[in-house]
C-alpha atoms as an extended CHARMM CRD file, in Angstrom:
* protein
*
       289  EXT
         1         1  MET       CA            -60.1090000000       -2.4970000000      -28.0650000000  PROA      1               0.0000000000
         2         2  ALA       CA            -58.6200000000       -2.9030000000      -24.6080000000  PROA      2               0.0000000000
         3         3  GLY       CA            -57.4830000000       -6.4210000000      -25.4660000000  PROA      3               0.0000000000
         4         4  HSD       CA            -55.7810000000       -5.1860000000      -28.6040000000  PROA      4               0.0000000000
         5         5  LEU       CA            -53.8630000000       -2.5270000000      -26.6410000000  PROA      5               0.0000000000
         6         6  ALA       CA            -52.7490000000       -5.1260000000      -24.0860000000  PROA      6               0.0000000000
         7         7  ASP       CA            -51.4910000000       -7.4100000000      -26.8730000000  PROA      7               0.0000000000
         8         8  THR       CA            -49.5980000000       -4.4940000000      -28.4160000000  PROA      8               0.0000000000
         9         9  ALA       CA            -47.9710000000       -3.6070000000      -25.0690000000  PROA      9               0.0000000000
        10        10  ARG       CA            -46.8710000000       -7.2040000000      -24.5370000000  PROA      10              0.0000000000
        11        11  ALA       CA            -45.4300000000       -7.3370000000      -28.0210000000  PROA      11              0.0000000000
        12        12  THR       CA            -43.3430000000       -4.2040000000      -27.5180000000  PROA      12              0.0000000000
        13        13  ARG       CA            -41.7510000000       -5.4200000000      -24.2510000000  PROA      13              0.0000000000
        14        14  PRO       CA            -39.2480000000       -7.8060000000      -25.8910000000  PROA      14              0.0000000000
        15        15  ALA       CA            -38.2660000000       -5.0630000000      -28.3330000000  PROA      15              0.0000000000
        16        16  LYS       CA            -37.6280000000       -2.6590000000      -25.4370000000  PROA      16              0.0000000000
        17        17  ARG       CA            -35.5350000000       -5.2630000000      -23.6350000000  PROA      17              0.0000000000
        18        18  ARG       CA            -33.4470000000       -5.8600000000      -26.7540000000  PROA      18              0.0000000000
        19        19  LEU       CA            -32.9980000000       -2.1080000000      -27.1870000000  PROA      19              0.0000000000
        20        20  LEU       CA            -31.8700000000       -1.6710000000      -23.5710000000  PROA      20              0.0000000000
        21        21  ALA       CA            -29.4920000000       -4.6170000000      -23.8790000000  PROA      21              0.0000000000
        22        22  ALA       CA            -27.9960000000       -3.1830000000      -27.0720000000  PROA      22              0.0000000000
        23        23  ALA       CA            -27.5980000000        0.2460000000      -25.4460000000  PROA      23              0.0000000000
        24        24  ALA       CA            -25.8910000000       -1.2820000000      -22.4120000000  PROA      24              0.0000000000
        25        25  THR       CA            -23.5260000000       -3.2140000000      -24.6760000000  PROA      25              0.0000000000
        26        26  VAL       CA            -22.6180000000       -0.0960000000      -26.6500000000  PROA      26              0.0000000000
        27        27  LEU       CA            -22.0520000000        1.9700000000      -23.4930000000  PROA      27              0.0000000000
        28        28  GLY       CA            -19.9140000000       -0.7820000000      -21.9910000000  PROA      28              0.0000000000
        29        29  ALA       CA            -17.8270000000       -1.0230000000      -25.1460000000  PROA      29              0.0000000000
        30        30  VAL       CA            -17.3420000000        2.7540000000      -25.2290000000  PROA      30              0.0000000000
        31        31  ALA       CA            -16.3170000000        2.7970000000      -21.5690000000  PROA      31              0.0000000000
        32        32  LEU       CA            -13.7900000000       -0.0060000000      -22.0450000000  PROA      32              0.0000000000
        33        33  THR       CA            -12.2770000000        1.3820000000      -25.2330000000  PROA      33              0.0000000000
        34        34  GLY       CA            -12.1230000000        4.8260000000      -23.6310000000  PROA      34              0.0000000000
        35        35  CYS       CA             -9.7390000000        3.5950000000      -20.9320000000  PROA      35              0.0000000000
        36        36  SER       CA             -6.1020000000        4.4740000000      -21.5300000000  PROA      36              0.0000000000
        37        37  SER       CA             -3.4160000000        1.8080000000      -21.4080000000  PROA      37              0.0000000000
        38        38  GLU       CA             -2.2520000000        3.3160000000      -18.1130000000  PROA      38              0.0000000000
        39        39  THR       CA             -5.7200000000        2.9370000000      -16.6000000000  PROA      39              0.0000000000
        40        40  THR       CA             -5.9790000000       -0.6200000000      -17.9040000000  PROA      40              0.0000000000
        41        41  GLU       CA             -2.6460000000       -1.5320000000      -16.3130000000  PROA      41              0.0000000000
        42        42  GLN       CA             -3.7530000000       -0.0190000000      -13.0100000000  PROA      42              0.0000000000
        43        43  TRP       CA             -6.9130000000       -2.1160000000      -13.1230000000  PROA      43              0.0000000000
        44        44  LYS       CA             -4.7130000000       -5.1890000000      -13.5410000000  PROA      44              0.0000000000
        45        45  ARG       CA             -2.7820000000       -4.1440000000      -10.4150000000  PROA      45              0.0000000000
        46        46  LEU       CA             -6.1020000000       -3.6060000000       -8.5740000000  PROA      46              0.0000000000
        47        47  GLY       CA             -5.2310000000       -0.0210000000       -7.6980000000  PROA      47              0.0000000000
        48        48  LEU       CA             -1.5710000000       -0.4400000000       -6.8260000000  PROA      48              0.0000000000
        49        49  PRO       CA              0.7970000000        2.1990000000       -8.2530000000  PROA      49              0.0000000000
        50        50  GLU       CA              3.4320000000        1.2160000000      -10.7920000000  PROA      50              0.0000000000
        51        51  ALA       CA              6.2060000000       -0.6780000000       -9.0050000000  PROA      51              0.0000000000
        52        52  ALA       CA              9.6410000000        0.9190000000       -8.5760000000  PROA      52              0.0000000000
        53        53  SER       CA             11.5960000000       -1.2960000000       -6.1500000000  PROA      53              0.0000000000
        54        54  ASN       CA             12.7520000000       -4.8670000000       -5.6290000000  PROA      54              0.0000000000
        55        55  ARG       CA             10.3260000000       -5.4190000000       -2.7220000000  PROA      55              0.0000000000
        56        56  THR       CA              7.1510000000       -4.7980000000       -4.6930000000  PROA      56              0.0000000000
        57        57  GLU       CA              6.5720000000       -8.3070000000       -6.0620000000  PROA      57              0.0000000000
        58        58  ALA       CA              5.9310000000       -9.7760000000       -2.5960000000  PROA      58              0.0000000000
        59        59  VAL       CA              3.4180000000       -7.0340000000       -1.7620000000  PROA      59              0.0000000000
        60        60  ARG       CA              1.7290000000       -7.3220000000       -5.1660000000  PROA      60              0.0000000000
        61        61  SER       CA              1.4000000000      -11.0840000000       -4.8190000000  PROA      61              0.0000000000
        62        62  LEU       CA             -0.1130000000      -10.7750000000       -1.3240000000  PROA      62              0.0000000000
        63        63  TRP       CA             -2.4680000000       -7.9900000000       -2.4610000000  PROA      63              0.0000000000
        64        64  ILE       CA             -3.7610000000       -9.8870000000       -5.5110000000  PROA      64              0.0000000000
        65        65  GLY       CA             -4.0380000000      -13.1210000000       -3.5190000000  PROA      65              0.0000000000
        66        66  ALA       CA             -6.0980000000      -11.4340000000       -0.7980000000  PROA      66              0.0000000000
        67        67  TRP       CA             -8.4880000000      -10.0290000000       -3.4180000000  PROA      67              0.0000000000
        68        68  ILE       CA             -8.8630000000      -13.4590000000       -5.0350000000  PROA      68              0.0000000000
        69        69  ALA       CA             -9.6230000000      -15.0420000000       -1.6440000000  PROA      69              0.0000000000
        70        70  ALA       CA            -12.1540000000      -12.3070000000       -0.8540000000  PROA      70              0.0000000000
        71        71  LEU       CA            -13.8010000000      -12.7710000000       -4.2690000000  PROA      71              0.0000000000
        72        72  ILE       CA            -14.1160000000      -16.5430000000       -3.7890000000  PROA      72              0.0000000000
        73        73  VAL       CA            -15.6140000000      -16.1300000000       -0.3140000000  PROA      73              0.0000000000
        74        74  GLY       CA            -17.9670000000      -13.3910000000       -1.5050000000  PROA      74              0.0000000000
        75        75  VAL       CA            -19.2260000000      -15.3800000000       -4.4790000000  PROA      75              0.0000000000
        76        76  ALA       CA            -19.7520000000      -18.4730000000       -2.3070000000  PROA      76              0.0000000000
        77        77  VAL       CA            -21.6870000000      -16.5230000000        0.3400000000  PROA      77              0.0000000000
        78        78  TRP       CA            -23.9090000000      -14.7560000000       -2.1900000000  PROA      78              0.0000000000
        79        79  ALA       CA            -24.5280000000      -18.0230000000       -4.0480000000  PROA      79              0.0000000000
        80        80  LEU       CA            -25.6720000000      -19.6940000000       -0.8140000000  PROA      80              0.0000000000
        81        81  ILE       CA            -27.8860000000      -16.7170000000        0.0560000000  PROA      81              0.0000000000
        82        82  LEU       CA            -29.5490000000      -16.7160000000       -3.3700000000  PROA      82              0.0000000000
        83        83  TYR       CA            -29.9750000000      -20.5050000000       -3.2910000000  PROA      83              0.0000000000
        84        84  VAL       CA            -31.7410000000      -20.3640000000        0.0650000000  PROA      84              0.0000000000
        85        85  VAL       CA            -33.9100000000      -17.4260000000       -1.0260000000  PROA      85              0.0000000000
        86        86  VAL       CA            -35.1040000000      -19.2910000000       -4.1370000000  PROA      86              0.0000000000
        87        87  ARG       CA            -35.1260000000      -22.8610000000       -2.8250000000  PROA      87              0.0000000000
        88        88  TYR       CA            -36.9400000000      -22.1330000000        0.4370000000  PROA      88              0.0000000000
        89        89  ARG       CA            -39.1510000000      -19.2230000000       -0.5770000000  PROA      89              0.0000000000
        90        90  LYS       CA            -42.6420000000      -19.1360000000        0.8440000000  PROA      90              0.0000000000
        91        91  ARG       CA            -45.0690000000      -21.1970000000       -1.2340000000  PROA      91              0.0000000000
        92        92  ASP       CA            -48.0720000000      -21.4400000000        1.0890000000  PROA      92              0.0000000000
        93        93  ASP       CA            -49.1880000000      -20.5920000000        4.6210000000  PROA      93              0.0000000000
        94        94  LYS       CA            -47.7810000000      -23.7470000000        6.1760000000  PROA      94              0.0000000000
        95        95  ALA       CA            -44.9840000000      -23.3210000000        8.7150000000  PROA      95              0.0000000000
        96        96  PRO       CA            -41.6440000000      -24.6510000000        7.4090000000  PROA      96              0.0000000000
        97        97  LYS       CA            -40.0430000000      -27.6590000000        8.9890000000  PROA      97              0.0000000000
        98        98  GLN       CA            -38.1160000000      -26.6460000000       12.1070000000  PROA      98              0.0000000000
        99        99  VAL       CA            -34.5650000000      -28.0000000000       12.4850000000  PROA      99              0.0000000000
       100       100  ARG       CA            -32.7190000000      -27.6080000000       15.7990000000  PROA      100             0.0000000000
       101       101  TYR       CA            -29.2360000000      -28.2180000000       14.4960000000  PROA      101             0.0000000000
       102       102  ASN       CA            -27.1660000000      -29.6660000000       11.7100000000  PROA      102             0.0000000000
       103       103  LEU       CA            -23.8540000000      -30.8750000000       13.0830000000  PROA      103             0.0000000000
       104       104  PRO       CA            -21.9230000000      -31.2380000000        9.7780000000  PROA      104             0.0000000000
       105       105  LEU       CA            -23.0220000000      -27.7710000000        8.6890000000  PROA      105             0.0000000000
       106       106  GLU       CA            -22.1060000000      -26.2050000000       12.0500000000  PROA      106             0.0000000000
       107       107  VAL       CA            -18.6720000000      -27.8280000000       11.9470000000  PROA      107             0.0000000000
       108       108  LEU       CA            -18.1740000000      -26.5300000000        8.4030000000  PROA      108             0.0000000000
       109       109  TYR       CA            -18.9960000000      -22.8930000000        9.1240000000  PROA      109             0.0000000000
       110       110  THR       CA            -16.9110000000      -23.0230000000       12.3210000000  PROA      110             0.0000000000
       111       111  LEU       CA            -13.7810000000      -24.5230000000       10.7580000000  PROA      111             0.0000000000
       112       112  ALA       CA            -13.9470000000      -22.7820000000        7.3610000000  PROA      112             0.0000000000
       113       113  PRO       CA            -13.1970000000      -19.2700000000        8.7370000000  PROA      113             0.0000000000
       114       114  PHE       CA            -10.2490000000      -20.6330000000       10.7360000000  PROA      114             0.0000000000
       115       115  ALA       CA             -8.9030000000      -22.3400000000        7.6190000000  PROA      115             0.0000000000
       116       116  ILE       CA             -9.1930000000      -19.1260000000        5.5840000000  PROA      116             0.0000000000
       117       117  ILE       CA             -7.5590000000      -17.0410000000        8.3280000000  PROA      117             0.0000000000
       118       118  GLY       CA             -4.7900000000      -19.6180000000        8.7080000000  PROA      118             0.0000000000
       119       119  VAL       CA             -3.9210000000      -19.5360000000        5.0020000000  PROA      119             0.0000000000
       120       120  LEU       CA             -3.9410000000      -15.7220000000        4.8890000000  PROA      120             0.0000000000
       121       121  PHE       CA             -1.8320000000      -15.5400000000        8.0610000000  PROA      121             0.0000000000
       122       122  PHE       CA              0.7360000000      -17.9590000000        6.6390000000  PROA      122             0.0000000000
       123       123  TYR       CA              1.2070000000      -16.0070000000        3.4180000000  PROA      123             0.0000000000
       124       124  THR       CA              1.1990000000      -12.6670000000        5.2770000000  PROA      124             0.0000000000
       125       125  VAL       CA              4.0540000000      -13.7900000000        7.5380000000  PROA      125             0.0000000000
       126       126  GLU       CA              5.9620000000      -15.3850000000        4.6510000000  PROA      126             0.0000000000
       127       127  HSD       CA              5.7100000000      -12.3040000000        2.4290000000  PROA      127             0.0000000000
       128       128  GLY       CA              6.2920000000       -9.9560000000        5.3670000000  PROA      128             0.0000000000
       129       129  ASN       CA              9.5920000000      -11.6500000000        6.1680000000  PROA      129             0.0000000000
       130       130  GLU       CA             10.6380000000      -11.3320000000        2.5370000000  PROA      130             0.0000000000
       131       131  ILE       CA              9.7220000000       -7.6460000000        2.4280000000  PROA      131             0.0000000000
       132       132  THR       CA             11.5760000000       -6.7060000000        5.6430000000  PROA      132             0.0000000000
       133       133  LYS       CA             14.6820000000       -8.8840000000        5.2950000000  PROA      133             0.0000000000
       134       134  MET       CA             18.0380000000       -7.1000000000        5.5710000000  PROA      134             0.0000000000
       135       135  SER       CA             21.1520000000       -8.1630000000        3.6770000000  PROA      135             0.0000000000
       136       136  GLY       CA             23.5740000000       -6.4390000000        6.0360000000  PROA      136             0.0000000000
       137       137  ALA       CA             25.6560000000       -5.4120000000        3.0280000000  PROA      137             0.0000000000
       138       138  SER       CA             23.7580000000       -2.5360000000        1.4260000000  PROA      138             0.0000000000
       139       139  GLN       CA             25.6700000000       -0.2750000000       -0.9590000000  PROA      139             0.0000000000
       140       140  HSD       CA             24.3740000000        2.9440000000        0.6010000000  PROA      140             0.0000000000
       141       141  ASN       CA             23.0940000000        4.0620000000        3.9920000000  PROA      141             0.0000000000
       142       142  ILE       CA             20.7350000000        6.9930000000        4.5520000000  PROA      142             0.0000000000
       143       143  ASN       CA             19.4890000000        8.3200000000        7.8870000000  PROA      143             0.0000000000
       144       144  VAL       CA             15.9500000000        9.6880000000        7.4690000000  PROA      144             0.0000000000
       145       145  VAL       CA             14.8660000000       12.1630000000       10.1480000000  PROA      145             0.0000000000
       146       146  GLY       CA             11.1410000000       12.8990000000       10.3400000000  PROA      146             0.0000000000
       147       147  GLN       CA             10.3320000000       16.0480000000       12.2870000000  PROA      147             0.0000000000
       148       148  GLN       CA              7.3180000000       18.3510000000       12.4560000000  PROA      148             0.0000000000
       149       149  TRP       CA              6.6860000000       18.9280000000        9.6090000000  PROA      149             0.0000000000
       150       150  GLN       CA              9.3280000000       17.9830000000        7.0840000000  PROA      150             0.0000000000
       151       151  TRP       CA             12.0840000000       15.4740000000        6.3350000000  PROA      151             0.0000000000
       152       152  THR       CA             15.8760000000       15.5220000000        6.5860000000  PROA      152             0.0000000000
       153       153  PHE       CA             18.0300000000       13.0520000000        4.6240000000  PROA      153             0.0000000000
       154       154  ASN       CA             21.5600000000       12.2810000000        5.8330000000  PROA      154             0.0000000000
       155       155  TYR       CA             23.5640000000       10.4840000000        3.1440000000  PROA      155             0.0000000000
       156       156  LYS       CA             26.3880000000        8.5430000000        4.7970000000  PROA      156             0.0000000000
       157       157  ASP       CA             28.4800000000        8.2420000000        1.6350000000  PROA      157             0.0000000000
       158       158  THR       CA             31.9860000000        9.6730000000        1.6650000000  PROA      158             0.0000000000
       159       159  VAL       CA             32.0790000000       12.8480000000       -0.4650000000  PROA      159             0.0000000000
       160       160  ASN       CA             35.2240000000       14.9000000000       -1.1300000000  PROA      160             0.0000000000
       161       161  GLY       CA             36.9800000000       13.0160000000        1.6460000000  PROA      161             0.0000000000
       162       162  GLN       CA             34.2800000000       13.8440000000        4.2170000000  PROA      162             0.0000000000
       163       163  GLN       CA             31.8330000000       11.4300000000        5.8040000000  PROA      163             0.0000000000
       164       164  GLY       CA             28.2540000000       12.3080000000        4.9740000000  PROA      164             0.0000000000
       165       165  VAL       CA             26.1690000000       15.1000000000        3.4660000000  PROA      165             0.0000000000
       166       166  TRP       CA             22.6070000000       16.1490000000        4.1830000000  PROA      166             0.0000000000
       167       167  GLU       CA             19.6060000000       17.9940000000        2.8200000000  PROA      167             0.0000000000
       168       168  THR       CA             16.3120000000       19.0150000000        4.3840000000  PROA      168             0.0000000000
       169       169  GLY       CA             12.9510000000       20.4080000000        3.3710000000  PROA      169             0.0000000000
       170       170  THR       CA             10.5570000000       23.1190000000        4.5050000000  PROA      170             0.0000000000
       171       171  LEU       CA              6.8020000000       23.6060000000        4.3020000000  PROA      171             0.0000000000
       172       172  GLU       CA              7.3440000000       25.8700000000        1.3010000000  PROA      172             0.0000000000
       173       173  LYS       CA              9.9290000000       23.6330000000       -0.3650000000  PROA      173             0.0000000000
       174       174  PRO       CA              9.5010000000       19.9270000000        0.4660000000  PROA      174             0.0000000000
       175       175  ALA       CA             12.5870000000       17.7230000000        0.6740000000  PROA      175             0.0000000000
       176       176  GLN       CA             13.8060000000       15.5940000000       -2.2250000000  PROA      176             0.0000000000
       177       177  LEU       CA             15.4660000000       12.2390000000       -1.6400000000  PROA      177             0.0000000000
       178       178  TRP       CA             18.0040000000       11.1410000000       -4.2680000000  PROA      178             0.0000000000
       179       179  LEU       CA             18.6610000000        7.4320000000       -4.8390000000  PROA      179             0.0000000000
       180       180  PRO       CA             20.8210000000        5.5220000000       -7.3410000000  PROA      180             0.0000000000
       181       181  VAL       CA             18.9490000000        3.0420000000       -9.5050000000  PROA      181             0.0000000000
       182       182  ASN       CA             19.6280000000       -0.7050000000       -9.0790000000  PROA      182             0.0000000000
       183       183  GLU       CA             21.7720000000       -0.1790000000       -5.9590000000  PROA      183             0.0000000000
       184       184  SER       CA             20.6880000000       -1.3020000000       -2.4850000000  PROA      184             0.0000000000
       185       185  VAL       CA             20.0150000000        1.3320000000        0.1600000000  PROA      185             0.0000000000
       186       186  GLN       CA             19.5600000000        0.8830000000        3.9120000000  PROA      186             0.0000000000
       187       187  PHE       CA             17.3340000000        3.4610000000        5.6030000000  PROA      187             0.0000000000
       188       188  ASP       CA             17.6960000000        4.2880000000        9.3160000000  PROA      188             0.0000000000
       189       189  LEU       CA             14.5730000000        6.1320000000       10.4920000000  PROA      189             0.0000000000
       190       190  THR       CA             14.6400000000        8.4680000000       13.5120000000  PROA      190             0.0000000000
       191       191  SER       CA             12.4770000000       11.2680000000       14.9250000000  PROA      191             0.0000000000
       192       192  PRO       CA             13.1580000000       14.0610000000       17.4520000000  PROA      192             0.0000000000
       193       193  ASP       CA              9.5100000000       14.7840000000       18.3020000000  PROA      193             0.0000000000
       194       194  VAL       CA              6.4790000000       12.5720000000       17.5280000000  PROA      194             0.0000000000
       195       195  ILE       CA              5.7080000000        9.4090000000       15.5800000000  PROA      195             0.0000000000
       196       196  HSD       CA              5.7910000000        9.7980000000       11.8060000000  PROA      196             0.0000000000
       197       197  SER       CA              5.6050000000        7.2020000000        9.0190000000  PROA      197             0.0000000000
       198       198  PHE       CA              7.9570000000        7.1150000000        6.0240000000  PROA      198             0.0000000000
       199       199  TRP       CA              5.9900000000        6.0610000000        2.9420000000  PROA      199             0.0000000000
       200       200  VAL       CA              6.8820000000        5.8540000000       -0.7350000000  PROA      200             0.0000000000
       201       201  PRO       CA              3.8100000000        4.3300000000       -2.4670000000  PROA      201             0.0000000000
       202       202  ALA       CA              5.7910000000        3.2750000000       -5.5670000000  PROA      202             0.0000000000
       203       203  PHE       CA              8.0670000000        1.1670000000       -3.3070000000  PROA      203             0.0000000000
       204       204  TYR       CA              4.9930000000       -0.5760000000       -1.7930000000  PROA      204             0.0000000000
       205       205  PHE       CA              6.5220000000        0.0010000000        1.6300000000  PROA      205             0.0000000000
       206       206  LYS       CA              6.1750000000        2.2380000000        4.6740000000  PROA      206             0.0000000000
       207       207  LEU       CA              7.6240000000        2.1500000000        8.1760000000  PROA      207             0.0000000000
       208       208  ASP       CA              6.9630000000        4.1270000000       11.3370000000  PROA      208             0.0000000000
       209       209  VAL       CA              9.4920000000        6.7430000000       12.4860000000  PROA      209             0.0000000000
       210       210  ILE       CA              9.4560000000        6.6060000000       16.2960000000  PROA      210             0.0000000000
       211       211  PRO       CA             11.2350000000        8.9040000000       18.7920000000  PROA      211             0.0000000000
       212       212  GLY       CA             13.8870000000        7.0460000000       20.7930000000  PROA      212             0.0000000000
       213       213  ARG       CA             13.9730000000        4.1270000000       18.3620000000  PROA      213             0.0000000000
       214       214  THR       CA             15.8100000000        3.4970000000       15.0870000000  PROA      214             0.0000000000
       215       215  ASN       CA             13.7210000000        1.5280000000       12.6050000000  PROA      215             0.0000000000
       216       216  LYS       CA             15.5150000000        0.1370000000        9.5800000000  PROA      216             0.0000000000
       217       217  PHE       CA             14.6750000000       -1.3020000000        6.1930000000  PROA      217             0.0000000000
       218       218  GLU       CA             16.4450000000       -1.9830000000        2.9270000000  PROA      218             0.0000000000
       219       219  VAL       CA             15.3030000000       -1.4830000000       -0.6400000000  PROA      219             0.0000000000
       220       220  THR       CA             16.7350000000       -1.3530000000       -4.1470000000  PROA      220             0.0000000000
       221       221  PRO       CA             15.1030000000        1.1550000000       -6.5440000000  PROA      221             0.0000000000
       222       222  THR       CA             14.5650000000       -0.4860000000       -9.9280000000  PROA      222             0.0000000000
       223       223  LYS       CA             13.1720000000        2.3490000000      -12.0270000000  PROA      223             0.0000000000
       224       224  THR       CA             14.4070000000        5.8750000000      -12.7040000000  PROA      224             0.0000000000
       225       225  GLY       CA             12.0360000000        8.7900000000      -12.2800000000  PROA      225             0.0000000000
       226       226  THR       CA             10.4710000000       10.9950000000       -9.6340000000  PROA      226             0.0000000000
       227       227  PHE       CA              8.0770000000        9.4250000000       -7.1310000000  PROA      227             0.0000000000
       228       228  ALA       CA              5.8580000000       10.8610000000       -4.3970000000  PROA      228             0.0000000000
       229       229  GLY       CA              6.5350000000       10.3020000000       -0.7120000000  PROA      229             0.0000000000
       230       230  LYS       CA              4.6090000000       11.3370000000        2.3710000000  PROA      230             0.0000000000
       231       231  CYS       CA              4.0770000000       10.8970000000        6.0940000000  PROA      231             0.0000000000
       232       232  ALA       CA              1.4170000000        8.2520000000        6.6870000000  PROA      232             0.0000000000
       233       233  GLU       CA              0.9410000000        8.9350000000       10.4200000000  PROA      233             0.0000000000
       234       234  LEU       CA             -1.1310000000       11.8530000000       11.7510000000  PROA      234             0.0000000000
       235       235  CYS       CA              1.6120000000       13.9560000000       13.3450000000  PROA      235             0.0000000000
       236       236  GLY       CA              0.0840000000       17.3410000000       14.0730000000  PROA      236             0.0000000000
       237       237  LEU       CA             -1.1590000000       20.5590000000       12.5280000000  PROA      237             0.0000000000
       238       238  TYR       CA              0.7280000000       20.4440000000        9.2160000000  PROA      238             0.0000000000
       239       239  HSD       CA              0.7190000000       16.6730000000        8.7190000000  PROA      239             0.0000000000
       240       240  SER       CA             -0.8080000000       17.0800000000        5.2530000000  PROA      240             0.0000000000
       241       241  ARG       CA              2.1980000000       19.1580000000        4.1560000000  PROA      241             0.0000000000
       242       242  MET       CA              4.7870000000       16.6260000000        5.3520000000  PROA      242             0.0000000000
       243       243  ILE       CA              5.4890000000       15.4130000000        1.8530000000  PROA      243             0.0000000000
       244       244  PHE       CA              8.6530000000       14.7760000000       -0.1320000000  PROA      244             0.0000000000
       245       245  SER       CA              9.7150000000       13.3870000000       -3.4810000000  PROA      245             0.0000000000
       246       246  VAL       CA             12.0950000000       10.5790000000       -4.3980000000  PROA      246             0.0000000000
       247       247  LYS       CA             14.3390000000       11.0820000000       -7.4170000000  PROA      247             0.0000000000
       248       248  VAL       CA             15.8340000000        7.8130000000       -8.6750000000  PROA      248             0.0000000000
       249       249  VAL       CA             18.7630000000        8.5330000000      -10.9990000000  PROA      249             0.0000000000
       250       250  THR       CA             21.9020000000        6.9520000000      -12.4300000000  PROA      250             0.0000000000
       251       251  ARG       CA             24.9320000000        6.4910000000      -10.1730000000  PROA      251             0.0000000000
       252       252  ALA       CA             26.7690000000        9.3550000000      -11.8950000000  PROA      252             0.0000000000
       253       253  GLU       CA             23.8720000000       11.7600000000      -11.2720000000  PROA      253             0.0000000000
       254       254  TYR       CA             23.6220000000       10.5750000000       -7.6660000000  PROA      254             0.0000000000
       255       255  ASP       CA             27.3370000000       11.2050000000       -7.0210000000  PROA      255             0.0000000000
       256       256  GLN       CA             27.0840000000       14.6240000000       -8.6570000000  PROA      256             0.0000000000
       257       257  HSD       CA             24.1570000000       15.5930000000       -6.4110000000  PROA      257             0.0000000000
       258       258  LEU       CA             26.0460000000       14.5860000000       -3.2560000000  PROA      258             0.0000000000
       259       259  LYS       CA             29.0380000000       16.6050000000       -4.4390000000  PROA      259             0.0000000000
       260       260  GLU       CA             26.8090000000       19.6530000000       -4.8950000000  PROA      260             0.0000000000
       261       261  LEU       CA             25.5580000000       19.2490000000       -1.3120000000  PROA      261             0.0000000000
       262       262  ALA       CA             29.1500000000       19.0750000000       -0.0640000000  PROA      262             0.0000000000
       263       263  ASP       CA             30.0980000000       22.1650000000       -2.0690000000  PROA      263             0.0000000000
       264       264  ARG       CA             27.2570000000       24.0480000000       -0.3430000000  PROA      264             0.0000000000
       265       265  GLY       CA             28.7250000000       23.1160000000        3.0360000000  PROA      265             0.0000000000
       266       266  GLN       CA             25.9960000000       20.6160000000        3.9240000000  PROA      266             0.0000000000
       267       267  THR       CA             28.4150000000       18.0390000000        5.3060000000  PROA      267             0.0000000000
       268       268  GLY       CA             28.1400000000       15.8050000000        8.3620000000  PROA      268             0.0000000000
       269       269  ALA       CA             24.6440000000       15.0000000000        9.6110000000  PROA      269             0.0000000000
       270       270  ALA       CA             21.5520000000       16.9520000000       10.6530000000  PROA      270             0.0000000000
       271       271  VAL       CA             19.6430000000       14.7710000000       13.1070000000  PROA      271             0.0000000000
       272       272  GLY       CA             17.1580000000       17.2630000000       14.5460000000  PROA      272             0.0000000000
       273       273  GLY       CA             18.4460000000       17.3240000000       18.1270000000  PROA      273             0.0000000000
       274       274  GLN       CA             19.4840000000       14.6220000000       20.5620000000  PROA      274             0.0000000000
       275       275  ASP       CA             15.9300000000       13.3320000000       20.9540000000  PROA      275             0.0000000000
       276       276  ALA       CA             16.2300000000       11.8520000000       17.4610000000  PROA      276             0.0000000000
       277       277  THR       CA             18.3480000000        9.0500000000       18.9520000000  PROA      277             0.0000000000
       278       278  THR       CA             17.3540000000        9.1800000000       22.6360000000  PROA      278             0.0000000000
       279       279  ILE       CA             14.1740000000        8.6130000000       24.5930000000  PROA      279             0.0000000000
       280       280  PRO       CA             12.6670000000       12.0560000000       25.3320000000  PROA      280             0.0000000000
       281       281  GLY       CA             12.9100000000       12.9120000000       29.0290000000  PROA      281             0.0000000000
       282       282  HSD       CA             15.2890000000       10.0510000000       29.8160000000  PROA      282             0.0000000000
       283       283  GLY       CA             18.4520000000       10.7380000000       27.8210000000  PROA      283             0.0000000000
       284       284  GLU       CA             19.0240000000        7.0370000000       27.1860000000  PROA      284             0.0000000000
       285       285  GLN       CA             20.3950000000        5.8830000000       23.8480000000  PROA      285             0.0000000000
       286       286  GLU       CA             18.0310000000        3.8240000000       21.7620000000  PROA      286             0.0000000000
       287       287  GLY       CA             18.1470000000        0.2170000000       22.9030000000  PROA      287             0.0000000000
       288       288  GLU       CA             19.2860000000        1.0110000000       26.4650000000  PROA      288             0.0000000000
       289       289  LYS       CA             17.1640000000        0.2240000000       29.5020000000  PROA      289             0.0000000000
């Protein structure tokens, strides 16, 4: 009787395995088909947001390349670990053969990391230079002032015969940056208090905003819409509320918005005090010694 039960149990095991495999297949298919096209596209970008500037391709290429390199290294390491575990598993009570060194192997695992780091460093520098290059002939110039705990945007375009208009945000009403689509913009970043970081995830770019120093970058928005922006540097009590939005519009809408700012009397520039362009406590202009 006991033997019959054992035979029955053994016979049902393959059926259970097939059932579990079928269930896993069905669940996997449901999970994949349940993903929206937006989620599928984000998976293809490995978590990156949808691109909205001309500098995103270099970042995307570096990001995907780094993941591919990490995957290759990870697979190789795990394959070697599993090979050693299976190939040299304990078979009896005899002590395994002791080897003091293996020169070719030691040279390999010493040089291989340097080779990997060298390749990643090369592409990081190459793509970094492409991302941060300046044309010197941007179509627009905007001074971004980061202060605790909001943003001020000084548009240096000429509006109604006057040089520059500005807008700023508050904790209750965060600032909104307007940009014309497919036109290059140079950003000059300054701060009157502490270090902030200007970050627009959809542009794949961020840059520190440092008191006493003017950091610059250039970008061309390539897609209309409204995009999130934030401070990416811990800057004090209300750091989490130092957010803003970027509204990329047509040139006509951009010009109309600047005209509305001028009509409200927001002309000139709001820089947040002299420390936005000087070294606090020294009074020296940025770049002086």
